[in-house]
Coordinates of C-alpha atoms in Angstrom, one line a residue:
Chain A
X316 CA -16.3 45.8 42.7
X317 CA -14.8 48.6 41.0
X318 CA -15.4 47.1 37.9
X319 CA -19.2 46.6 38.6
X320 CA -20.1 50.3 40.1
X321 CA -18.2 52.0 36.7
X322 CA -21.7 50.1 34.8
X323 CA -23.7 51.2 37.2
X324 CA -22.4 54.5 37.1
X325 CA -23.0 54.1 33.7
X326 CA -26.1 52.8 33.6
X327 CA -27.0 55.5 35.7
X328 CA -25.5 58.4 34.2
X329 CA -26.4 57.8 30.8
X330 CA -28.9 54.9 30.2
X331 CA -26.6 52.8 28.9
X332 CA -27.3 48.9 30.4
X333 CA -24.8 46.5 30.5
X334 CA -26.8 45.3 33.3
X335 CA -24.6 42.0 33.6
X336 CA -21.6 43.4 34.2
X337 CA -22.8 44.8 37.7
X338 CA -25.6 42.5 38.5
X339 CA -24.9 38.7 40.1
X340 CA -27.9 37.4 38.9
X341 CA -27.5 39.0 35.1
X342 CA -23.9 38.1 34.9
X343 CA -24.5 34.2 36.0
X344 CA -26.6 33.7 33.2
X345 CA -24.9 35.0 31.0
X346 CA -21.4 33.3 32.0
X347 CA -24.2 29.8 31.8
X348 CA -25.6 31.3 28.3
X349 CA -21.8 31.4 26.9
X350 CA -21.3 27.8 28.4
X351 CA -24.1 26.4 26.7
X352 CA -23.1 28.1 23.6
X353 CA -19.8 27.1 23.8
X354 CA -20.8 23.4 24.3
X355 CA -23.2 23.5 21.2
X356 CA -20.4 24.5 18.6
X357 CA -18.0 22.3 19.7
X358 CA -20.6 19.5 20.0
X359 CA -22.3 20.6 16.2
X360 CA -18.4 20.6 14.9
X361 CA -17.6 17.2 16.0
X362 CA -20.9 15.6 14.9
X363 CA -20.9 17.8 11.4
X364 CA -17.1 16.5 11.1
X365 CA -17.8 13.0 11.5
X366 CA -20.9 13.0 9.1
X367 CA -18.7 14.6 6.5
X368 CA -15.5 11.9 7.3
X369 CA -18.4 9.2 6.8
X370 CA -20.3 10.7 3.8
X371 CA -17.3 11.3 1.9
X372 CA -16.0 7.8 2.7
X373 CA -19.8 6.5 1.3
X374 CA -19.9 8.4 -1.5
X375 CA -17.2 6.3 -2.9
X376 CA -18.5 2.8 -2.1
X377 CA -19.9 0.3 -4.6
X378 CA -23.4 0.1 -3.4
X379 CA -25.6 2.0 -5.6
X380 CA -28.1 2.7 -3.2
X381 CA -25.7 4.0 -0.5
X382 CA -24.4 6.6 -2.7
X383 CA -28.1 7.7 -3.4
X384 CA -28.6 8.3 0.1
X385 CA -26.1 10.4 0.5
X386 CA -26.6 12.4 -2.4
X387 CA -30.2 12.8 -1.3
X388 CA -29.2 13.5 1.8
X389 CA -26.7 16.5 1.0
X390 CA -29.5 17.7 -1.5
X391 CA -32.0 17.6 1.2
X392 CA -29.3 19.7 3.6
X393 CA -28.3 22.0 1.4
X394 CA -31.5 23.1 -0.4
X395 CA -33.4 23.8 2.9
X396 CA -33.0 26.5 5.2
X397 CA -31.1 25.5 8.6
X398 CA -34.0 27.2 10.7
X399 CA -36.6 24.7 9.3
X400 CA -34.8 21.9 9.8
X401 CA -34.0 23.0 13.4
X402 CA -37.9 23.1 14.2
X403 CA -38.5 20.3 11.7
X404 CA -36.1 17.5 13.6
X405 CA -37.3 19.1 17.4
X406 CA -41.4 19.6 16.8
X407 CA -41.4 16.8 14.0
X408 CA -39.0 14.1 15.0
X409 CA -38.9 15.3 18.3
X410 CA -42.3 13.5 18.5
X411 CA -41.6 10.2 17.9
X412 CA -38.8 9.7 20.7
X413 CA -39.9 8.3 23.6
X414 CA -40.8 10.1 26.4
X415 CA -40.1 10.0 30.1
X416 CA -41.5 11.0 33.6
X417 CA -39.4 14.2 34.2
X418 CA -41.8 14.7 37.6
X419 CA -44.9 15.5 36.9
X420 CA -44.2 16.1 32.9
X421 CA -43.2 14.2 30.1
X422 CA -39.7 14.5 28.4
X423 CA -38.0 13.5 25.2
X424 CA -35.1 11.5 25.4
X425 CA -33.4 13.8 23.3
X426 CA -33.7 17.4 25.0
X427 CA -33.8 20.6 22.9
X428 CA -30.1 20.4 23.5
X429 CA -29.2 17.4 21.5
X430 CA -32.0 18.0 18.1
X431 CA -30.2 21.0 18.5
X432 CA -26.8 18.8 18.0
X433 CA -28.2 16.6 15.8
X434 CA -29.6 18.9 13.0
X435 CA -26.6 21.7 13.1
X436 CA -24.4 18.7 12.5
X437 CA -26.4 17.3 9.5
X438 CA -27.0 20.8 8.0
X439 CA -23.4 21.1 8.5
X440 CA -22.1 17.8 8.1
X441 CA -24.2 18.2 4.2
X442 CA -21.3 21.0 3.3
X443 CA -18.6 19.1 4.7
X444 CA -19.2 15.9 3.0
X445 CA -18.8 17.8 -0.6
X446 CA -16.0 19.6 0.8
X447 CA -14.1 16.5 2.3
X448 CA -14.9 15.0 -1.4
X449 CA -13.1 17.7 -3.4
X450 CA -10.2 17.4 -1.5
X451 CA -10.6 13.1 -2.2
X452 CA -10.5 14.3 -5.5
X453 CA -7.6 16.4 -5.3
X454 CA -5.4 13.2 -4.4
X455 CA -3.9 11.5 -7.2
X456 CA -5.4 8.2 -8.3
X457 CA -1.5 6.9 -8.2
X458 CA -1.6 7.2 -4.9
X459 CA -4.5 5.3 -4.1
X460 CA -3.1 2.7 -6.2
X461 CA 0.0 2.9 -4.6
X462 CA -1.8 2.0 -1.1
X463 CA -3.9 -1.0 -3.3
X464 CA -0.7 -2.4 -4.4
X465 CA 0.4 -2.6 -0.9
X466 CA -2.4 -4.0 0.2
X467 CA -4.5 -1.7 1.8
X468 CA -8.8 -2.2 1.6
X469 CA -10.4 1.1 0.6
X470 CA -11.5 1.9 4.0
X471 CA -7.9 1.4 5.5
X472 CA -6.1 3.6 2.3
X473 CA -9.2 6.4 3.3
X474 CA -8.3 6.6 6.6
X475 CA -4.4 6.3 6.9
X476 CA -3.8 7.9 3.1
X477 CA -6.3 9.2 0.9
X478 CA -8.1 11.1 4.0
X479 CA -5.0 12.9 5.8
X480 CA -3.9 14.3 2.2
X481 CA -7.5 15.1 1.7
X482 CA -8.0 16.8 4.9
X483 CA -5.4 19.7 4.4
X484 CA -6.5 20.3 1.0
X485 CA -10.0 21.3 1.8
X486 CA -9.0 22.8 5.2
X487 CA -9.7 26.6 3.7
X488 CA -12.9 25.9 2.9
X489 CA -13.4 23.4 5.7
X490 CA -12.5 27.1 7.6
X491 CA -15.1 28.6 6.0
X492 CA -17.9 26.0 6.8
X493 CA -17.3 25.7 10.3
X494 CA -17.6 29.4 10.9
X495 CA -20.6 29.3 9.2
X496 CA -21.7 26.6 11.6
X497 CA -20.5 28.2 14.5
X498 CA -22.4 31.6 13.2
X499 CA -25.6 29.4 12.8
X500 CA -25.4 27.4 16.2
X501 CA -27.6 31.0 17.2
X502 CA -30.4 29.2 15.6
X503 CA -31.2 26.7 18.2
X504 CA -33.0 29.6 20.0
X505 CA -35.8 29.2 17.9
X506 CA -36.5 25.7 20.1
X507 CA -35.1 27.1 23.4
X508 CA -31.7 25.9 24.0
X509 CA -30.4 28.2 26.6
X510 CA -27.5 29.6 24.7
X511 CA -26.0 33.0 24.8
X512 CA -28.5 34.3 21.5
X513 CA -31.5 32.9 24.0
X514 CA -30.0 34.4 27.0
X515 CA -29.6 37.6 25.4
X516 CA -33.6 37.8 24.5
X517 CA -34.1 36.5 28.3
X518 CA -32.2 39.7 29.8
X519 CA -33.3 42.4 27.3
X520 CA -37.1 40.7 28.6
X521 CA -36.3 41.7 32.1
X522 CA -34.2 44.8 31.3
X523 CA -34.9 46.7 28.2
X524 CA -31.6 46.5 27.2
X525 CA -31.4 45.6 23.4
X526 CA -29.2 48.0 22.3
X527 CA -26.8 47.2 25.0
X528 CA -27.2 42.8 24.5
X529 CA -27.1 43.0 20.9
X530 CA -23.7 45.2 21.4
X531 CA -22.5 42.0 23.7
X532 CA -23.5 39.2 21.2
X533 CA -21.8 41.1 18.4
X534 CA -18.9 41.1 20.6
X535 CA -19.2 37.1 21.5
X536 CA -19.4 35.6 18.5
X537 CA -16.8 37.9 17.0
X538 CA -14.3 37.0 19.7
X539 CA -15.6 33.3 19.0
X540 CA -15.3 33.6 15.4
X541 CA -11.6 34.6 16.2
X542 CA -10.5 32.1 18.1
X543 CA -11.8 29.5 15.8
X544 CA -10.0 30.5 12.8
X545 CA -7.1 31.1 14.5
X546 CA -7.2 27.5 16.1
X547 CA -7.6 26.3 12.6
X548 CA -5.0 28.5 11.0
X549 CA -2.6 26.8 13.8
X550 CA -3.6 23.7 12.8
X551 CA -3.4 23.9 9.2
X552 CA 0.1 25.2 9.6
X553 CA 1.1 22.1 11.7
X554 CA 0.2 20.0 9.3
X555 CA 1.9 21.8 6.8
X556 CA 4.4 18.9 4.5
X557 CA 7.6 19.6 3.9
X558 CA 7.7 19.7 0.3
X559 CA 4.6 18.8 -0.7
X560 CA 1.7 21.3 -2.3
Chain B
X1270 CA -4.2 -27.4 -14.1
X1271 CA -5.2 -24.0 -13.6
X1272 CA -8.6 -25.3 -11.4
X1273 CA -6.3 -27.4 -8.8
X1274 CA -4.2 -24.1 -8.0
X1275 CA -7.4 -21.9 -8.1
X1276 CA -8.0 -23.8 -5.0
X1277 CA -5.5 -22.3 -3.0
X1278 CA -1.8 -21.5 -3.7
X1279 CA -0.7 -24.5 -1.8
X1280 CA -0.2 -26.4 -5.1
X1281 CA 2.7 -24.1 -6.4
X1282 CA 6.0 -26.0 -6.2
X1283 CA 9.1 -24.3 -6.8
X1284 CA 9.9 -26.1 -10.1
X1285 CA 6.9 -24.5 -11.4
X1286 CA 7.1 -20.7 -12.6
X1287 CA 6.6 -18.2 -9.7
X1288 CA 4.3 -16.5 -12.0
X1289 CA 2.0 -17.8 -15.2
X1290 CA 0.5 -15.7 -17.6
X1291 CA -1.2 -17.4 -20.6
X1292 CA -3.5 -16.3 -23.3
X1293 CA -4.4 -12.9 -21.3
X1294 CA -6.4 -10.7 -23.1
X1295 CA -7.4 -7.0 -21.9
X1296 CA -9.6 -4.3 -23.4
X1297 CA -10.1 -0.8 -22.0
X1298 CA -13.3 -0.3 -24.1
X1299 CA -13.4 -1.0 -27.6
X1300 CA -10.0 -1.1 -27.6
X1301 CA -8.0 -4.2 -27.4
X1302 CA -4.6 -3.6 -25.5
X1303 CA -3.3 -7.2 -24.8
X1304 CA -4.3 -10.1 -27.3
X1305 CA -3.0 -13.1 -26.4
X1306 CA 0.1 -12.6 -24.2
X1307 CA 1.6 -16.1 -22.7
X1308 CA 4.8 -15.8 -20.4
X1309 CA 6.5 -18.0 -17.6
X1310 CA 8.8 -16.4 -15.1
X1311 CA 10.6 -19.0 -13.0
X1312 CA 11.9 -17.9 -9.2
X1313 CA 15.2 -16.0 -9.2
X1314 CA 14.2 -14.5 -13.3
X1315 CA 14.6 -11.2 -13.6
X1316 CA 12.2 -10.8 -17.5
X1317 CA 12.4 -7.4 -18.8
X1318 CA 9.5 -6.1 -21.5
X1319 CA 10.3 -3.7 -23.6
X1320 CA 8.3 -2.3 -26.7
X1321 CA 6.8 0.9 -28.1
X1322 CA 5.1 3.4 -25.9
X1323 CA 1.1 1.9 -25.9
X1324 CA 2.3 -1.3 -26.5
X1325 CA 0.4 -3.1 -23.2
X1326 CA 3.8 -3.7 -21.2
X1327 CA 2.4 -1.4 -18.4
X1328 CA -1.2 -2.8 -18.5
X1329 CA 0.2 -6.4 -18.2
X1330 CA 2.1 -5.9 -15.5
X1331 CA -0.8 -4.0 -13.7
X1332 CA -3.1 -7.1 -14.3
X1333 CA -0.3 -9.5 -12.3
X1334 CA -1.0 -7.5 -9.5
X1335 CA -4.9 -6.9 -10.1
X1336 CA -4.7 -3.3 -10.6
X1337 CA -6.4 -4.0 -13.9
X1338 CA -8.8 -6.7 -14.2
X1339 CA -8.4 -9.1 -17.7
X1340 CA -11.0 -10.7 -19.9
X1341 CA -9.6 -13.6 -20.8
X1342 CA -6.8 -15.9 -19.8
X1343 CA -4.9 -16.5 -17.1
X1344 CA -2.2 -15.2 -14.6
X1345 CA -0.8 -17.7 -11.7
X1346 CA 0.7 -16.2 -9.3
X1347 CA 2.4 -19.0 -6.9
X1348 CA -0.8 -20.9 -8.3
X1349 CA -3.0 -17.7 -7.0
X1350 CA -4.9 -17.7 -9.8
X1351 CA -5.3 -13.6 -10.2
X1352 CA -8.1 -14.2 -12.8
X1353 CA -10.4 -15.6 -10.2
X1354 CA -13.3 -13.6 -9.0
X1355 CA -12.7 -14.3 -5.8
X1356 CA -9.1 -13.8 -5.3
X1357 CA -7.8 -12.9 -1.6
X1358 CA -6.1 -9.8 -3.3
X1359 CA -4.6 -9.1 0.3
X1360 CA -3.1 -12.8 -0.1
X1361 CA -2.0 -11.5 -3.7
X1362 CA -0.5 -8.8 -2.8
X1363 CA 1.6 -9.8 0.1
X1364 CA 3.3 -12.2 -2.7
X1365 CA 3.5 -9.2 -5.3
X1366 CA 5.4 -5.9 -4.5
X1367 CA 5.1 -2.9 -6.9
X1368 CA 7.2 0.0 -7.8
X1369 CA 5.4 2.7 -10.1
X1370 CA 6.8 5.7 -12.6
X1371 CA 5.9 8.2 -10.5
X1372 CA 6.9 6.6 -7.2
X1373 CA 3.6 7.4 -5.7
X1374 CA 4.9 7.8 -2.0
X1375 CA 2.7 9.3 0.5
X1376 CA 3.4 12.8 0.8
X1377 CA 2.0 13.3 4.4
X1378 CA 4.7 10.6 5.9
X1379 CA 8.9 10.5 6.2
X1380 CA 10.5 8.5 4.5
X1381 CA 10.9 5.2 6.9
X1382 CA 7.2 5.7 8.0
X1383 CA 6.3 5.1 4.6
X1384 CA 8.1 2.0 4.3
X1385 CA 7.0 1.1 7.9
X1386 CA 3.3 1.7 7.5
X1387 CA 1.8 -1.0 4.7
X1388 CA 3.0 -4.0 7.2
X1389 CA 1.7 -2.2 10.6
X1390 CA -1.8 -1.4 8.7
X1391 CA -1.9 -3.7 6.4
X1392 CA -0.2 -7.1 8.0
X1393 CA -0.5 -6.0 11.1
X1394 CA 2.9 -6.7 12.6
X1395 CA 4.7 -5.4 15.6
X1396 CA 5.9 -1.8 15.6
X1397 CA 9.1 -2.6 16.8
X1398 CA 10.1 -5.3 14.5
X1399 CA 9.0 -3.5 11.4
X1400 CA 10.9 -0.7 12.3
X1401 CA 13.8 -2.6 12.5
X1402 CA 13.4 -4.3 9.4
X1403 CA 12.8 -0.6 8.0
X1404 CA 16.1 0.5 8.7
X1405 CA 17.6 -2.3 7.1
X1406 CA 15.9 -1.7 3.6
X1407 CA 16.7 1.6 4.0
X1408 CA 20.6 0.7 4.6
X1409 CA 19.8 -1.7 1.6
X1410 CA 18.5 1.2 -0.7
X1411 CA 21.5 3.4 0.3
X1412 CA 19.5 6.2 1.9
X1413 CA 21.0 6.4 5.7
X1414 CA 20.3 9.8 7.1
X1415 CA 17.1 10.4 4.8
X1416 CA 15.0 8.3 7.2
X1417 CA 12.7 11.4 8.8
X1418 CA 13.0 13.1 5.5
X1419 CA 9.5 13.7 3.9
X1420 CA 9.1 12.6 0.0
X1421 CA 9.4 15.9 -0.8
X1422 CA 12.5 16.8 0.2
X1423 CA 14.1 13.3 -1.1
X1424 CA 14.9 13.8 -5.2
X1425 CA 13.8 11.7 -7.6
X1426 CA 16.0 9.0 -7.2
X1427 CA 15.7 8.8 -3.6
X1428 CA 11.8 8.9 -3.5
X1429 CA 11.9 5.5 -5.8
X1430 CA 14.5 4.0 -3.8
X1431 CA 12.3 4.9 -0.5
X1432 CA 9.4 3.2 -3.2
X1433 CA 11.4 0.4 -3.6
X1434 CA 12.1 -0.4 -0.2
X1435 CA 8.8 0.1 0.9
X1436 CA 7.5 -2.6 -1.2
X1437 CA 10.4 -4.3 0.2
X1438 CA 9.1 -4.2 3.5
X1439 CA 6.0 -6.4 2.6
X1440 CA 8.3 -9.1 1.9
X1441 CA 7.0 -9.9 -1.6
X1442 CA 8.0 -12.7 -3.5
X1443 CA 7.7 -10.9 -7.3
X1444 CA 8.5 -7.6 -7.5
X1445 CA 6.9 -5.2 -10.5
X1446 CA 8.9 -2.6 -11.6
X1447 CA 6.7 -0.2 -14.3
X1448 CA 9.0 2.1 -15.8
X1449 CA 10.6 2.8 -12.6
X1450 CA 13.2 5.2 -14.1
X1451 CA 11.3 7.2 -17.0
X1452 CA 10.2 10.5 -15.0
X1453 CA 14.1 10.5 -13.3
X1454 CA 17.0 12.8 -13.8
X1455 CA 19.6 10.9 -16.0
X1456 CA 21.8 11.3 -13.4
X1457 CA 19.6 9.4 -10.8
X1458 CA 18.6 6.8 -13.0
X1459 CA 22.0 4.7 -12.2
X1460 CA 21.5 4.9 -8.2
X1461 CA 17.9 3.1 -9.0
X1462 CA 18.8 0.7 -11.6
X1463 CA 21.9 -0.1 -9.4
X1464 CA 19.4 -1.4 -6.4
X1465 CA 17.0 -2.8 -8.7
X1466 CA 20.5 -5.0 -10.1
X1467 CA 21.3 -6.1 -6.8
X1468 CA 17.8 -7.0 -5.8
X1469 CA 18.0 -9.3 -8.6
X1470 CA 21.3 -10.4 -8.2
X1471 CA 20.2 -11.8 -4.5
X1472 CA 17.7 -13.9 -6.2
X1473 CA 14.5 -11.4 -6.3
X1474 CA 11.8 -12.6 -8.9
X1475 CA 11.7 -9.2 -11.1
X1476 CA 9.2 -8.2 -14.0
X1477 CA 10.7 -4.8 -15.5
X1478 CA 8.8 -2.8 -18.1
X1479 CA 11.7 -0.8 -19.1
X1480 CA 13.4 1.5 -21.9
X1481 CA 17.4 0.9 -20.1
X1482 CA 18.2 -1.5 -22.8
X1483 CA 22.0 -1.4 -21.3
X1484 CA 20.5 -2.5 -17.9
X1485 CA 17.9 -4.8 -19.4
X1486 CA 21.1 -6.5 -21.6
X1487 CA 23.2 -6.7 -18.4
X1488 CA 20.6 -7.7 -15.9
X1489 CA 17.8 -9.6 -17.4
X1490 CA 17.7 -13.4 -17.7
X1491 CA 15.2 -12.8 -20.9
X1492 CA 13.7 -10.1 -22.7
X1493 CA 10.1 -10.3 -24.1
X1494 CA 9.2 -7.2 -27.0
X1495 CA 5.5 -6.6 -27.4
X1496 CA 4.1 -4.2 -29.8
X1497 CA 0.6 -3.3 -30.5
X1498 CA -0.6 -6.0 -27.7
X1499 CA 1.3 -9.0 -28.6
X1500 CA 4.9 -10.3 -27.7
X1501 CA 6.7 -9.7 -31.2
X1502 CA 9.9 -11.4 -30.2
X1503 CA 11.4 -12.9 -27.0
X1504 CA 14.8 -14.4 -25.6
X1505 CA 18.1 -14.2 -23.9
X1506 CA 19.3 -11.2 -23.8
X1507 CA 22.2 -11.4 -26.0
X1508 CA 20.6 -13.6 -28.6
X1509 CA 18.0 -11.1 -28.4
X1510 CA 19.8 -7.5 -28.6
X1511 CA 22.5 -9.0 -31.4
X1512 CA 20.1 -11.7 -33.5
X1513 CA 16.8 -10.2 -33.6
X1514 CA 15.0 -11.8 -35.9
X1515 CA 11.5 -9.9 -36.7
X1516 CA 11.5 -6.9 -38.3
X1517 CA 9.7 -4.8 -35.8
X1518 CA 12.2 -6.0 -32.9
X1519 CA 15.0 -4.5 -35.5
X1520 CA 13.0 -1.0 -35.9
X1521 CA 12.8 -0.8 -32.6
X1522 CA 15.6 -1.3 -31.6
X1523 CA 17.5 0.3 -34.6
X1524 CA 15.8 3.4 -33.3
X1525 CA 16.8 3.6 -29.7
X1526 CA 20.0 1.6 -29.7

């Protein structure tokens, strides 16, 4: 534990503490706060890509009133801040889900954990429907037709055509909105999710150590931050076309 | 006539033209683009339609396909009536294959997956088969080796002969053809016109709109000129090229022949 005793030395010699680093007890909750974390972003990325695949698809359907839903919807999204709908979907929704026996107290069906999921990925999903729709836009109208000549309903030329051409034009700014997320997921410690930003607070409680946590999260969601863009950069390289843009 | 075989294309016989147009009249707006444009193509014709740029030749061929909708008239399609609000445009569209100006291939896909694609997705047929059938239209279309290529790395000429073959692979029964070679080199128009001649030669149903008069006077069974919406002068090729008889066919063709 050579590793361990140079933080206590630390700690010891000059305040500094990264009381984690030589503490069992410190160190497993923060290896769980990261997991939780960890599990939130890619959970809020899926659901916030999957709104966006859907609401872009909608916004182009013949129904009137669908289209005004998601308009509303993306208005709604984008005009409010993420923190109030955070609290808003888990004290205001949050109520009117079922509850069970969790021994002795009642429990939501959905746990902090999943409003958590649920309104990252709409605030998100909100961006990524416009940006999934300027990339639509960005494929020619001959192309579409090409796919209708062949055959194809809209909803098979959107997924096997228009979408795939769609998808590495906007993956820049599709970049940009993820890190955003990713950046934001921080906010579910406002209703208690046990991720790294609620972790931190728990251990600077018990330690007086804020210099030394806030030192750490910089640290996390930098290294985070990282690897998502570089995953993305891989990716967008990949599905570079030979030839084409 | 037109209400027995807007019951189902079942009353098509072969003696009957493959495809019907009559009377079809299309406005984008206020203005008018087709007024009144009757034509018959028999199985086995290839028609080409010249005219003037803005003349309606692309719009009419769009509406036999339902790419643009008409307001009045009629187009049979096998007896499909294409004017019918509720056409099958799937069942449409299996009968009518389409090649466009611009070739219009999807970028994201090689060459053979584009042709393979439209009958996995679309008629859902067996991988295998299609696959086999794809590198037989690419044999056909004279672009061995360029399978795995991606559209763009094919040239011009290549990406409308992989255009070609891919509405091949549907296995239409009328093929469209809209100006296929008026955004190619000069030098790759030949290799397209050549596959487009031997299409037709095997007995391919073929509606050109074209500005080749040398391939439209060497290939085409009849030629129909429209101008300003309306079919100014039609006929055998050769009567038609050497005998016109309306002054605007003569302009015309006095200025591009």
């Amino acid at each position: 534990m050579e590793f361990a005793d140079y933080f206590l030395e630390l700690y010891e010699n000059t305040g500094w503490n990264f009381v984690f680093l030589y503490e069992q007890y410190e160190y497993d909750r923060v290896l769980e706060g990261m997991w939780v974390s960890i599990k939130l972003i890619v959970a809020s990325l899926i659901f916030s890509l999957v709104v966006g695949f859907i609401g872009a698809w909608a916004q182009g359907v013949n129904s009137k009133f669908v289209r005004n839903a998601i308009a509303g919807y993306i208005q709604l999204f984008r005009n409010t801040p993420p923190f109030v709908q955070i609290l808003f979907f888990y004290f205001v929704l949050g109520n009117l889900v079922p509850t069970y026996d969790a021994g002795g107290y009642q429990e939501g069906y959905i746990d902090s954990f999943g409003w958590a999921v649920i309104s990252l990925g709409f605030f998100a999903g909100s961006f990524n429907v416009e940006i999934f729709r300027s990339g639509i836009e960005a494929v020619p109208e001959s192309t579409r037709e090409a796919a209708e000549a062949l055959g194809y309903t809209r909803l098979m030329s959107y997924i096997h055509v228009i979408f795939p051409l769609a998808f590495r034009v906007c993956l820049p700014s599709l970049n940009n909105n993820l890190v955003n997320l990713l950046k934001t997921t921080t906010l579910a410690y406002g209703i208690a999710v046990p991720e790294m930003m609620y972790t931190a607070n728990q251990i600077w409680s018990d330690n007086v150590n804020v210099s030394e946590m806030m030192i750490f999260l910089f640290l996390f969601y930098v290294g985070l931050v990282a690897i998502l863009v570089y995953g993305m950069h891989k990716w967008e390289r990949k599905m570079k076309i030979p030839g084409y843009g | 006539m037109s209400e027995i075989a807007s019951n189902g294309g079942s009353a098509w016989t072969p003696d009957q033209p493959m495809v019907s147009i009559k009377d079809v009249h299309k406005s984008f707006g206020d203005l008018e683009v087709l007024k009144g444009i009757s034509m018959d193509i028999m199985k086995g014709e290839c028609i080409c339609i010249i005219g003037p740029s803005g003349s309606g030749k692309s719009t009419l061929i769009r509406c036999v396909n339902a790419l643009n909708d008409i307001q009045k008239g009629s187009i049979l399609v096998e007896g499909l009536e294409v004017n019918d609000p509720a056409l099958d445009k799937l069942e449409l569209r299996k009968k009518v294959g389409m090649v466009f100006q611009q070739y219009n291939l999807f970028p994201h896909k090689t060459a053979i997956e584009n042709i393979m694609m439209a009958p996995i997705h679309v008629l859902k047929q067996d991988e295998k088969e299609v696959e086999e059938l794809a590198r037989e239209l690419v044999k056909k279309v004279r672009l061995e080796g360029k399978e795995n290529s991606y559209p763009g790395e094919l040239s011009g000429g290549q990406q409308q002969r992989v255009a070609i073959a891919r509405s091949l692979a549907m296995t239409p029964d009328v093929m469209l053809f809209d100006e296929v070679t008026s955004a190619l080199d000069p030098e790759t128009v030949k290799e397209v016109l050549t596959t487009i001649q031997e299409l037709a030669e095997e007995g391919m149903t073929c509606i050109l709109v074209t500005h080749e008069m040398g391939f439209a006077r060497e290939v085409a069974n009849h030629i129909y000129f429209t101008d300003r919406g309306v079919i100014v002068e039609h006929g055998e090729p050769a009567t038609f090229f050497d005998d016109a008889k309306d002054p605007r066919t003569k302009e015309f063709l006095s200025q591009i022949l």
